[in-house]
Coordinates of C-alpha atoms in Angstrom, one line a residue:
M868 CA 0.0 0.0 0.0
S869 CA 1.4 3.4 -1.0
R870 CA 1.9 6.2 1.5
A871 CA -0.9 8.2 -0.2
I872 CA -3.4 5.4 0.2
E873 CA -2.3 4.8 3.8
L874 CA -2.9 8.5 4.6
F875 CA -6.2 8.4 2.7
A876 CA -7.5 5.4 4.8
R877 CA -6.2 6.9 8.1
M878 CA -8.0 10.2 7.2
H879 CA -11.3 8.4 7.7
E880 CA -10.4 6.9 11.1
V881 CA -11.4 8.5 14.3
R882 CA -7.9 9.6 15.2
S883 CA -6.4 12.6 13.5
V884 CA -4.0 12.3 10.6
T885 CA -0.4 13.5 10.4
A886 CA 2.5 12.5 8.3
D887 CA 5.7 12.1 10.3
E888 CA 9.3 11.7 9.1
R889 CA 12.2 11.0 11.5
G890 CA 10.0 11.8 14.5
R891 CA 9.1 15.3 13.3
Q892 CA 5.7 16.3 12.1
T893 CA 6.0 17.6 8.5
L894 CA 2.4 17.5 7.3
T895 CA -0.5 18.4 9.5
G896 CA -4.0 16.9 9.2
D897 CA -5.3 20.2 7.7
V898 CA -2.7 20.1 4.9
I899 CA -3.4 16.5 4.1
L900 CA -7.2 17.2 3.9
A901 CA -6.5 20.2 1.7
V902 CA -4.5 18.0 -0.7
F903 CA -7.2 15.4 -0.8
G904 CA -9.8 18.1 -1.5
K905 CA -7.7 19.5 -4.3
V906 CA -7.3 16.1 -5.9
Q907 CA -11.0 15.4 -5.3
H908 CA -11.8 18.4 -7.4
K909 CA -9.5 17.3 -10.3
M910 CA -10.3 13.6 -10.2
P911 CA -13.7 12.9 -8.6
L912 CA -14.0 9.4 -10.0
G913 CA -10.6 8.4 -8.9
M914 CA -11.2 9.6 -5.3
D915 CA -14.6 7.8 -5.3
L916 CA -12.7 4.6 -6.3
L917 CA -10.4 5.0 -3.3
M918 CA -13.4 5.7 -1.1
A919 CA -15.3 2.6 -2.3
K920 CA -12.2 0.3 -2.1
Y921 CA -10.5 1.4 1.1
V922 CA -13.3 3.1 3.1
H923 CA -16.2 1.0 1.9
D924 CA -18.2 4.1 1.2
A925 CA -21.6 3.2 -0.4
P926 CA -22.5 6.7 -1.8
A927 CA -19.1 6.7 -3.6
A928 CA -19.8 3.3 -5.1
N929 CA -23.2 4.5 -6.3
R930 CA -21.6 7.5 -8.0
I931 CA -19.1 5.2 -9.7
I932 CA -21.9 3.1 -11.0
D933 CA -23.6 6.2 -12.4
V934 CA -20.4 7.2 -14.2
M935 CA -20.0 3.7 -15.7
A936 CA -23.6 3.8 -16.9
T937 CA -22.7 6.9 -19.0
W938 CA -19.8 4.9 -20.6
L939 CA -22.5 2.9 -22.3
N940 CA -23.7 5.9 -24.3
D941 CA -20.7 5.4 -26.7
E942 CA -21.2 1.6 -26.9
S943 CA -23.4 -0.2 -29.5
L944 CA -24.2 -3.2 -27.3
K945 CA -27.3 -5.3 -27.8
R946 CA -27.7 -6.2 -24.1
K947 CA -27.0 -3.0 -22.2
D948 CA -28.9 -4.5 -19.2
L949 CA -26.3 -7.2 -18.9
A950 CA -23.5 -4.6 -19.5
I951 CA -24.8 -2.5 -16.6
A952 CA -24.8 -5.6 -14.4
L953 CA -21.3 -6.4 -15.4
S954 CA -20.2 -2.8 -14.6
C955 CA -21.3 -3.5 -11.0
V956 CA -19.4 -6.8 -11.0
A957 CA -16.3 -4.9 -12.3
L958 CA -16.5 -2.5 -9.4
D959 CA -16.8 -5.4 -6.9
V960 CA -13.8 -7.1 -8.4
F961 CA -11.8 -3.8 -8.2
C962 CA -12.9 -3.4 -4.5
D963 CA -11.7 -7.0 -3.8
K964 CA -15.3 -8.2 -3.1
P965 CA -16.2 -11.7 -4.1
V966 CA -18.7 -12.4 -6.8
A967 CA -21.8 -14.5 -6.0
S968 CA -20.3 -17.8 -7.4
Q969 CA -17.5 -17.5 -4.9
N970 CA -19.6 -16.9 -1.8
R971 CA -20.2 -20.5 -0.9
Q972 CA -16.5 -21.4 -1.0
L973 CA -15.6 -18.4 1.1
A974 CA -18.4 -19.0 3.6
A975 CA -17.1 -22.5 4.1
L976 CA -13.6 -21.2 4.8
W977 CA -14.9 -18.6 7.3
R978 CA -17.0 -21.3 9.0
K979 CA -13.9 -23.4 9.5
Y980 CA -10.9 -21.2 9.8
S981 CA -11.9 -17.9 11.3
D982 CA -11.2 -16.9 14.9
Q983 CA -15.0 -16.8 15.4
A984 CA -15.4 -20.3 14.0
K985 CA -12.6 -21.7 16.3
R986 CA -14.2 -20.1 19.3
S987 CA -17.6 -21.6 18.3
N988 CA -16.1 -25.0 17.7
R989 CA -14.6 -25.0 21.2
L990 CA -17.9 -24.1 22.7
I991 CA -19.8 -26.7 20.8
K992 CA -17.2 -29.4 21.6
G993 CA -17.5 -28.6 25.3
W994 CA -21.3 -28.7 25.2
L995 CA -21.2 -32.0 23.3
V996 CA -18.9 -33.5 26.0
K997 CA -21.3 -32.4 28.8
T998 CA -24.3 -33.7 26.8
K999 CA -22.7 -37.2 26.5
Q1000 CA -21.8 -37.2 30.2
L1001 CA -25.4 -36.3 31.1
Q1002 CA -26.8 -39.0 28.8
R1003 CA -24.6 -41.6 30.5
N1004 CA -25.9 -40.5 33.9
I1005 CA -29.5 -41.1 32.9
D1006 CA -29.1 -44.8 33.2
G1007 CA -28.1 -44.4 36.8
C1008 CA -31.1 -42.3 37.8
K1009 CA -33.2 -43.7 40.6
T1010 CA -36.2 -41.4 40.3
K1011 CA -38.3 -39.9 37.5
A1012 CA -37.6 -36.4 38.7
A1013 CA -33.8 -36.9 38.5
E1014 CA -34.1 -38.2 35.0
E1015 CA -36.2 -35.3 34.0
R1016 CA -33.6 -32.8 35.4
L1017 CA -30.9 -34.5 33.3
L1018 CA -33.1 -34.5 30.2
S1019 CA -33.8 -30.8 30.7
A1020 CA -30.1 -30.0 31.0
I1021 CA -29.4 -32.0 27.9
N1022 CA -32.1 -30.1 26.0
E1023 CA -30.5 -26.8 27.1
F1024 CA -27.1 -27.8 25.8
E1025 CA -28.6 -29.0 22.5
A1026 CA -30.4 -25.7 22.1
L1027 CA -27.1 -23.9 22.8
I1028 CA -25.4 -26.0 20.1
I1029 CA -28.1 -25.3 17.5
K1030 CA -28.0 -21.6 18.3
E1031 CA -24.2 -21.4 18.1
R1032 CA -24.1 -23.3 14.8
R1033 CA -26.7 -21.0 13.4
R1034 CA -24.8 -17.9 14.6
I1035 CA -21.5 -19.0 13.0
D1036 CA -23.3 -19.9 9.8
E1037 CA -24.8 -16.3 9.6
Y1038 CA -21.4 -14.9 10.5
A1039 CA -19.7 -16.9 7.7
Q1040 CA -22.3 -15.9 5.2
S1041 CA -21.9 -12.2 6.1
Q1042 CA -18.1 -12.2 5.9
S1043 CA -18.1 -14.0 2.6
L1044 CA -19.9 -11.0 1.0
K1045 CA -17.4 -8.5 2.3
S1046 CA -14.0 -9.5 1.0
S1047 CA -12.3 -12.0 -1.3
I1048 CA -9.3 -12.3 1.0
C1049 CA -8.7 -15.9 2.0
P1050 CA -9.8 -16.5 5.6
R1051 CA -7.4 -19.5 6.0
C1052 CA -4.2 -17.6 5.5
N1053 CA -5.6 -14.0 6.1
G1054 CA -4.4 -12.9 2.7
T1055 CA -0.7 -13.9 3.1
G1056 CA -0.9 -16.8 0.7
S1057 CA 1.0 -19.0 3.0
I1058 CA 0.4 -21.0 6.2
L1059 CA 3.0 -21.2 9.0
N1060 CA 5.1 -24.4 8.9
T1061 CA 3.0 -25.6 5.9
G1062 CA 3.9 -23.4 3.0
E1063 CA 1.5 -22.3 0.3
C1064 CA -2.1 -22.0 1.4
P1065 CA -4.0 -24.9 -0.3
S1066 CA -7.3 -23.0 -0.1
C1067 CA -6.4 -20.0 -2.2
G1068 CA -3.4 -21.5 -4.0
G1069 CA -1.0 -19.1 -2.5
R1070 CA -2.7 -16.0 -3.9
G1071 CA -4.0 -14.7 -0.7
L1072 CA -7.4 -13.9 -2.2
F1073 CA -9.9 -15.4 -4.5
V1074 CA -9.6 -13.6 -7.9
P1075 CA -12.8 -14.4 -9.9
S1076 CA -12.2 -16.2 -13.2
V1077 CA -14.1 -15.6 -16.4
D1078 CA -16.3 -18.5 -15.5
N1079 CA -17.0 -17.0 -12.1
I1080 CA -18.2 -13.8 -13.8
R1081 CA -20.5 -15.6 -16.1
Q1082 CA -21.9 -17.7 -13.3
H1083 CA -22.5 -14.5 -11.3
L1084 CA -25.0 -13.4 -13.9
R1085 CA -27.0 -16.6 -13.3
H1086 CA -26.7 -16.2 -9.6
I1087 CA -28.3 -12.7 -9.7
G1088 CA -31.1 -14.0 -11.9
L1089 CA -30.1 -12.7 -15.3
G1090 CA -29.9 -16.2 -16.9
R1091 CA -27.4 -18.0 -19.0
V1092 CA -25.2 -16.0 -21.4
S1093 CA -24.4 -17.6 -24.7
D1094 CA -20.8 -18.0 -25.7
K1095 CA -21.3 -15.7 -28.8
L1096 CA -22.8 -12.9 -26.7
W1097 CA -20.2 -13.3 -24.0
E1098 CA -17.1 -13.3 -26.3
R1099 CA -18.3 -10.5 -28.7
E1100 CA -19.9 -8.0 -26.3
L1101 CA -19.9 -8.8 -22.6
K1102 CA -16.4 -10.0 -21.9
P1103 CA -14.7 -7.1 -23.8
W1104 CA -17.0 -4.7 -22.0
F1105 CA -16.2 -6.2 -18.5
E1106 CA -12.5 -6.0 -19.2
K1107 CA -12.8 -2.4 -20.5
C1108 CA -14.7 -1.3 -17.3
L1109 CA -12.2 -3.1 -15.0
G1110 CA -9.3 -1.7 -16.9
N1111 CA -10.7 1.9 -16.7
L1112 CA -11.2 1.6 -13.0
Y1113 CA -7.6 0.4 -12.4
V1114 CA -6.2 3.1 -14.7
E1115 CA -8.2 5.9 -13.0
S1116 CA -7.3 4.7 -9.5
S1117 CA -3.6 4.5 -10.4
S1118 CA -3.7 8.0 -11.8
V1119 CA -5.3 9.4 -8.7
V1120 CA -2.9 7.7 -6.4
S1121 CA 0.0 9.1 -8.5
L1122 CA -1.4 12.6 -8.3
L1123 CA -2.0 12.3 -4.5
S1124 CA 1.6 11.1 -4.0
D1125 CA 2.9 14.0 -6.1
E1126 CA 0.8 16.6 -4.3
L1127 CA 1.8 15.3 -0.8
H1128 CA 5.4 15.2 -1.8
K1129 CA 5.2 18.9 -2.9
E1130 CA 3.7 19.9 0.4
Q1131 CA 6.2 17.9 2.3
A1132 CA 9.1 19.6 0.4
N1133 CA 7.8 23.1 1.2

């Protein structure tokens, strides 16, 4: 991550932003904000891209989608409805968000390898052990009341297990929609004492393939896309949108870096 993007992300945190060099403050928060405002005026789309990717700003994402819709005015596409949908997918890919066809795999990894999942598994394992102990004790009960107490305790533990499994499922589903970073290796691409992460193939995140993109259209209810339509219109349009987003974001980061460097040199 470049220094400009780091400052951009920190600007939106609760703490104030300053840029320090060798322990001495050289850029104040006001100066940094002024630089960002100047660049925002020159390159609004680029700044919105940074807002959408690094700050998860929904209004910025909506503005980007509106801009991409205007790009279609110069395109002679037969299925502009699918092209608009693909524009949104391109933005998700740029923001490192998984497409619909990847959600199931990511959810399974969050359910198994996340810290929340490990905590849940410990709780569930403990409750299962207690349940089995209580079940063994039932045979030794001498009264109906004692047996009912044990059965009631067993039911309580089983209810806790069901609730916890439901909770971790909901958590995994929620996390799988937020980021394409691999939950198993936390985006590093490797696992300690093991080597390359087998879940993401050492990439650290799940980059959608062309097939993933086509499957996404089916997942969101737009139906199957023919090979001819995909190759002639939709795939080139998707690649063009994604390329434009990366070029624009690269340009705005370069401009931010230059402007910050100028201020720091003054």
